Coordinates of C-alpha atoms (C1' of nucleotides) and ligand atoms in Angstrom, one line a residue:
Chain A
M200 CA 119.1 71.6 103.6
K201 CA 116.4 73.8 105.0
K202 CA 113.8 76.3 103.8
G203 CA 115.7 79.1 105.4
Q204 CA 118.6 78.7 102.9
V205 CA 118.8 79.7 99.3
E206 CA 120.4 76.4 98.4
Y207 CA 117.2 74.6 99.3
W208 CA 115.2 76.8 96.9
E209 CA 117.9 76.6 94.2
K210 CA 117.7 72.9 94.3
K211 CA 113.9 72.9 94.2
T212 CA 114.2 75.2 91.1
R213 CA 116.3 72.7 89.3
E214 CA 114.2 69.8 90.4
C215 CA 111.2 71.5 88.9
G216 CA 113.0 71.6 85.5
L217 CA 113.6 75.3 85.7
R218 CA 117.0 76.7 84.8
L219 CA 118.9 78.4 87.6
T220 CA 119.8 81.7 86.1
R221 CA 121.7 84.5 87.9
Q222 CA 118.4 86.4 88.0
R223 CA 116.5 83.7 89.5
K224 CA 119.2 83.1 92.1
E225 CA 119.1 86.7 93.2
I226 CA 115.3 86.7 93.4
L227 CA 115.3 83.6 95.5
Q228 CA 118.0 85.1 97.7
T229 CA 115.8 88.3 98.2
L230 CA 112.8 86.2 99.1
V231 CA 114.7 84.1 101.6
Q232 CA 116.1 87.2 103.4
A233 CA 112.7 88.9 103.4
T234 CA 110.7 89.1 106.6
G235 CA 107.4 89.1 104.7
P236 CA 105.9 89.0 101.2
L237 CA 107.4 91.4 98.6
S238 CA 106.1 92.9 95.4
A239 CA 107.8 92.3 92.1
R240 CA 108.8 96.0 92.2
E241 CA 110.2 95.7 95.7
I242 CA 112.3 92.7 94.6
F243 CA 113.4 94.6 91.5
L244 CA 114.4 97.7 93.5
K245 CA 116.4 95.7 96.0
L246 CA 118.3 94.0 93.1
K247 CA 118.8 96.7 90.6
P248 CA 121.6 98.5 92.5
V249 CA 123.5 95.2 93.3
S250 CA 122.9 93.5 90.0
E251 CA 124.5 93.8 86.6
S252 CA 121.3 94.1 84.7
F253 CA 117.8 93.3 85.6
E254 CA 114.4 93.9 84.3
L255 CA 111.1 94.2 86.1
S256 CA 109.5 92.0 83.5
T257 CA 112.1 89.3 84.4
V258 CA 111.1 89.4 87.9
Y259 CA 107.4 88.9 87.0
R260 CA 108.2 86.1 84.7
S261 CA 110.4 84.3 87.2
L262 CA 107.8 84.7 90.1
H263 CA 105.2 83.2 87.7
S264 CA 107.5 80.2 86.8
F265 CA 108.1 79.8 90.6
M266 CA 104.3 80.0 91.2
E267 CA 103.4 77.4 88.5
R268 CA 105.8 75.0 90.2
G269 CA 104.6 75.8 93.7
L270 CA 107.7 77.4 94.9
V271 CA 106.2 80.8 95.4
R272 CA 102.9 82.0 96.6
E273 CA 101.0 85.2 95.5
T274 CA 98.9 87.2 97.7
D275 CA 96.8 90.3 97.1
L276 CA 96.8 92.4 100.2
G277 CA 94.9 95.2 98.6
T278 CA 98.0 97.4 98.6
G279 CA 98.0 97.9 94.9
E280 CA 100.7 95.5 94.0
K281 CA 100.6 91.8 94.5
K282 CA 103.0 90.3 96.9
Y283 CA 105.1 87.2 96.6
E284 CA 106.7 84.8 99.2
L285 CA 108.4 81.5 99.2
N286 CA 105.9 78.7 99.7
S287 CA 106.5 77.5 103.2
G288 CA 103.8 75.0 102.8
E289 CA 101.9 76.1 105.8
H290 CA 98.5 77.7 105.0
G291 CA 97.8 81.0 106.7
H292 CA 96.9 84.6 106.3
H293 CA 98.4 88.1 106.7
L294 CA 97.9 91.0 109.0
V295 CA 99.0 94.2 107.4
C296 CA 99.7 97.5 109.1
V297 CA 98.2 100.3 107.1
G298 CA 100.7 102.6 108.6
C299 CA 104.1 101.1 107.8
G300 CA 103.2 98.2 105.8
E301 CA 104.6 95.6 108.1
I302 CA 103.1 92.2 107.6
L303 CA 102.6 89.5 110.1
F304 CA 101.7 85.9 109.4
L305 CA 98.5 84.6 110.9
G306 CA 97.2 81.1 111.3
C307 CA 94.0 80.0 109.7
P308 CA 90.8 80.1 111.8
L309 CA 88.6 78.9 108.9
R310 CA 88.8 75.1 108.7
E311 CA 85.5 74.6 110.5
F312 CA 83.8 77.5 108.7
E313 CA 84.8 76.0 105.3
R314 CA 83.1 72.8 106.2
E315 CA 79.9 74.5 107.1
V316 CA 79.8 76.6 103.9
K317 CA 80.4 73.5 101.9
E318 CA 77.5 71.7 103.7
K319 CA 75.1 74.7 103.4
T320 CA 75.8 75.8 99.9
R321 CA 76.8 72.5 98.3
Y322 CA 79.6 74.3 96.6
E323 CA 82.9 72.4 96.3
I324 CA 85.3 74.7 98.1
I325 CA 88.6 75.4 96.3
E326 CA 90.2 78.0 98.6
H327 CA 89.6 81.0 100.7
R328 CA 91.5 84.3 101.0
L329 CA 91.6 86.3 104.1
N330 CA 93.6 89.2 105.3
V331 CA 93.4 91.6 108.1
L332 CA 94.2 95.2 108.1
G333 CA 95.2 97.1 111.3
V334 CA 97.7 99.5 112.9
C335 CA 100.8 98.1 114.5
P336 CA 101.8 99.2 118.1
S337 CA 104.6 101.3 116.8
C338 CA 102.4 103.2 114.2
K339 CA 99.6 103.5 116.9
G340 CA 102.1 105.3 119.2
S341 CA 103.4 107.8 116.5
E342 CA 100.2 109.4 115.3
Chain B
M431 CA 60.7 103.0 102.2
K432 CA 62.9 99.9 102.1
K433 CA 66.4 99.0 100.9
G434 CA 64.9 96.9 98.2
Q435 CA 63.5 99.9 96.4
V436 CA 65.4 102.4 94.3
E437 CA 63.5 105.2 95.9
Y438 CA 65.2 104.4 99.2
W439 CA 68.7 104.8 97.6
E440 CA 67.6 107.9 95.6
K441 CA 66.5 109.5 98.8
K442 CA 69.8 108.6 100.5
T443 CA 71.7 109.9 97.5
R444 CA 70.0 113.3 98.0
E445 CA 70.4 113.3 101.7
C446 CA 74.2 112.8 101.3
G447 CA 74.3 115.9 99.3
L448 CA 74.8 114.2 96.0
R449 CA 72.8 115.3 93.0
L450 CA 70.4 112.8 91.6
T451 CA 71.2 112.5 87.9
R452 CA 69.7 110.3 85.3
Q453 CA 73.0 108.3 85.3
R454 CA 73.0 107.9 89.0
K455 CA 69.4 106.7 89.0
E456 CA 70.1 104.1 86.5
I457 CA 73.2 102.9 88.4
L458 CA 71.2 102.6 91.5
Q459 CA 68.4 100.8 89.7
T460 CA 70.9 98.4 88.3
L461 CA 72.3 97.7 91.7
V462 CA 69.0 97.3 93.4
Q463 CA 68.0 94.6 90.7
A464 CA 71.3 92.8 90.9
T465 CA 71.5 89.5 92.7
G466 CA 75.2 90.1 93.7
P467 CA 78.0 92.6 93.4
L468 CA 78.7 94.0 89.9
S469 CA 81.7 95.5 88.3
A470 CA 81.7 99.0 86.8
R471 CA 81.8 97.4 83.4
E472 CA 79.0 95.1 84.1
I473 CA 76.9 98.0 85.2
F474 CA 77.9 99.9 82.1
L475 CA 77.0 97.1 79.7
K476 CA 73.6 96.7 81.3
L477 CA 72.9 100.4 80.8
K478 CA 74.4 101.3 77.5
P479 CA 71.6 99.7 75.4
V480 CA 69.0 101.2 77.4
S481 CA 70.4 104.6 78.1
E482 CA 70.8 107.6 75.9
S483 CA 74.4 108.2 76.6
F484 CA 76.6 106.7 79.2
E485 CA 80.3 106.6 80.0
L486 CA 82.2 104.0 81.8
S487 CA 84.1 106.8 83.6
T488 CA 80.8 108.2 84.9
V489 CA 80.0 104.8 86.4
Y490 CA 83.4 104.8 88.2
R491 CA 82.9 108.3 89.4
S492 CA 79.4 107.7 90.7
L493 CA 80.4 104.5 92.4
H494 CA 83.2 106.3 94.2
S495 CA 80.9 109.2 95.2
F496 CA 78.4 106.5 96.5
M497 CA 81.2 104.7 98.4
E498 CA 82.5 107.9 100.1
R499 CA 79.0 108.4 101.5
G500 CA 78.7 104.8 102.5
L501 CA 76.0 103.9 100.0
V502 CA 78.0 101.5 98.2
R503 CA 80.7 98.9 99.1
E504 CA 83.6 97.7 97.0
T505 CA 84.9 94.1 97.0
D506 CA 87.8 92.6 95.3
L507 CA 86.9 89.1 94.5
G508 CA 90.1 88.4 92.6
T509 CA 88.2 88.3 89.4
G510 CA 90.1 91.1 87.7
E511 CA 87.5 93.7 88.2
K512 CA 86.4 95.2 91.4
K513 CA 82.8 94.6 92.3
Y514 CA 80.2 97.0 93.8
E515 CA 77.0 96.5 95.7
L516 CA 74.6 98.6 97.7
N517 CA 75.6 98.7 101.3
S518 CA 73.1 96.6 103.2
G519 CA 74.8 97.5 106.5
E520 CA 75.3 93.9 107.3
H521 CA 78.9 92.8 107.4
G522 CA 79.7 89.5 105.6
H523 CA 81.7 87.9 102.9
H524 CA 81.4 86.3 99.5
L525 CA 81.5 82.8 97.9
V526 CA 82.3 82.9 94.3
C527 CA 81.8 80.1 91.7
V528 CA 85.0 79.9 89.6
G529 CA 82.9 78.3 86.9
C530 CA 80.0 80.7 86.3
G531 CA 80.9 83.6 88.5
E532 CA 77.8 83.2 90.7
I533 CA 78.2 85.0 94.0
L534 CA 76.7 84.0 97.4
F535 CA 76.6 86.1 100.5
L536 CA 78.2 84.5 103.5
G537 CA 78.1 85.6 107.2
C538 CA 81.1 86.4 109.1
P539 CA 82.9 83.7 111.1
L540 CA 85.7 86.0 112.4
R541 CA 84.4 88.0 115.3
E542 CA 86.3 85.8 117.8
F543 CA 89.3 85.5 115.7
E544 CA 89.6 89.2 115.3
R545 CA 89.7 89.5 119.1
E546 CA 92.4 86.9 119.4
V547 CA 94.5 88.6 116.8
K548 CA 94.2 91.9 118.5
E549 CA 95.2 90.4 121.8
K550 CA 98.2 88.5 120.5
T551 CA 99.6 91.1 118.1
R552 CA 98.6 94.3 119.9
Y553 CA 97.6 95.6 116.5
E554 CA 94.5 97.8 116.4
I555 CA 92.3 95.9 113.9
I556 CA 90.6 98.0 111.2
E557 CA 89.0 95.4 109.0
H558 CA 89.3 92.0 107.6
R559 CA 88.6 90.7 104.0
L560 CA 87.6 87.3 103.3
N561 CA 86.2 85.6 100.3
V562 CA 85.9 81.9 99.3
L563 CA 86.3 80.4 95.9
G564 CA 84.5 77.3 94.9
V565 CA 82.4 75.5 92.3
C566 CA 78.6 75.7 92.4
P567 CA 76.5 72.5 92.2
S568 CA 75.3 73.3 88.7
C569 CA 79.0 74.0 87.4
K570 CA 80.1 70.8 89.2
G571 CA 77.5 68.8 87.3
S572 CA 78.4 70.1 83.8
E573 CA 82.1 69.4 83.6
Chain C
dT741 C1' 132.6 72.6 73.1
dT742 C1' 128.2 72.4 70.7
dC743 C1' 123.4 72.3 70.2
dT744 C1' 118.9 73.0 71.7
dT745 C1' 115.8 75.1 74.5
dC746 C1' 114.8 78.1 78.0
dT747 C1' 115.4 83.0 79.6
dT748 C1' 116.3 87.6 79.4
dG749 C1' 116.3 92.6 77.8
dC750 C1' 113.9 95.9 75.9
dA751 C1' 110.1 98.0 74.1
dA752 C1' 105.5 98.1 73.2
dA753 C1' 100.8 96.3 74.5
dT754 C1' 97.1 95.4 77.8
dG755 C1' 93.4 96.2 80.9
dA756 C1' 91.3 98.3 84.7
dT757 C1' 90.8 102.6 86.6
dT758 C1' 91.6 107.7 86.9
dT759 C1' 91.9 112.4 85.4
dG760 C1' 91.7 117.0 82.8
dC761 C1' 88.9 119.9 80.6
dA762 C1' 85.1 121.8 78.2
dT763 C1' 80.2 121.3 78.2
dT764 C1' 75.8 120.1 80.3
dT765 C1' 72.6 119.6 84.1
dA766 C1' 70.6 119.4 88.8
dT767 C1' 69.1 122.2 92.3
dG768 C1' 68.2 126.2 95.2
dA769 C1' 67.4 131.4 95.4
dG770 C1' 64.9 134.8 93.7
Chain D
dC554 C1' 59.3 129.7 86.4
dT555 C1' 64.1 131.6 85.4
dC556 C1' 68.7 132.0 86.4
dA557 C1' 73.2 131.4 88.5
dT558 C1' 76.3 128.3 90.2
dA559 C1' 78.5 124.3 91.7
dA560 C1' 78.4 119.6 90.6
dA561 C1' 78.4 116.0 87.2
dT562 C1' 79.1 114.2 82.6
dG563 C1' 81.3 113.0 78.0
dC564 C1' 85.3 112.4 75.8
dA565 C1' 89.9 111.6 75.3
dA566 C1' 94.2 111.1 77.2
dA567 C1' 96.8 109.5 81.2
dT568 C1' 98.2 106.1 84.9
dC569 C1' 99.7 102.0 86.9
dA570 C1' 100.5 97.3 87.5
dT571 C1' 101.2 93.5 84.8
dT572 C1' 102.0 91.0 80.4
dT573 C1' 103.7 89.9 75.8
dG574 C1' 106.5 89.7 71.2
dC575 C1' 110.8 89.1 69.6
dA576 C1' 115.7 89.0 68.9
dA577 C1' 119.7 88.1 71.4
dG578 C1' 121.9 85.6 75.2
dA579 C1' 122.8 81.8 78.6
dA580 C1' 121.7 77.1 80.9
dG581 C1' 122.6 72.4 80.7
dA582 C1' 122.6 67.8 78.4
dA583 C1' 125.6 65.3 75.4
Ligands
LIG851 MN1 92.8 80.0 105.9
LIG852 MN1 83.9 89.2 108.4
LIG853 ZN1 102.9 99.9 111.4
LIG854 ZN1 78.9 78.0 88.9

DNA sequence: TTCTTCTTGCAAATGATTTGCATTTATGAG
DNA sequence: CTCATAAATGCAAATCATTTGCAAGAAGAA
């Protein structure tokens, strides 16, 4: 069972001791289908029409449960709302188009830098957060 | 007149067409003395005892005026409140101690990376945001 | 099926930041 | 220096994302 399938995440959910509710299934489904990180409200808006009943607060609560167990990652891309994505396990960063909001995944160029910072400052490094803002080719064209 | 002196920033304020009010002087003074970026509320709390009357909303409004003119920079260090600092002109990033909140300035290791991203993605790069979280030596000691 | 515990819906609270509006103040002209 | 005017402030209320309390509902173990 692969990370691209809902079943994978549903199993993980159970394994973490979380109950697999209809709402959580639908949230996971939405995240699996997504091409990039989504905000709680984006998830909510995708589901409300399809789903019997659904609360935004439930989305937030589910995402937090998922985060606590490491199933989901949260990113603040400076777009007002925090974004959430399934935790693929591979560390990286995001390139955001300020025009259309498209989000591309970027690898991490900071392994060496982190070592230098640790050495120079004597801080224990916990994590780093990087994101890049730009304009995608398509948005560049249509100005 | 140097960037370490309030007078420098007071002059700049005027040159930008902004009026130099008592409140703005005090905000600039606070920022000049600061050893790192401060939140609007931190500035407010430093000034309230000393100053005749002062509103948090005034701090926010002043900071925004300063930002529009490039006198002040805003950073989101993920600490809940946005932080503000005088715009030294030199681009860089921050290392934040999750223990005591100490903030160190870091240089930018991403010039080359930005070029690569531009080439690979064909995005026009506008800016990047990076900050590093860690534990300072002093906080490491006292656990 | 039953029982227990975890989740949800719903509404109200929170916390940072912003805004409307009447009043005050900085600044430039006279 | 005095005055007029636009800009800035105080104060209170509004926003907006996110969180929380609580009663009712639904998973899942037995
Ligand atoms: Mn990285
Ligand atoms: Mn940089
Ligand atoms: Zn775009
Ligand atoms: Zn510290």
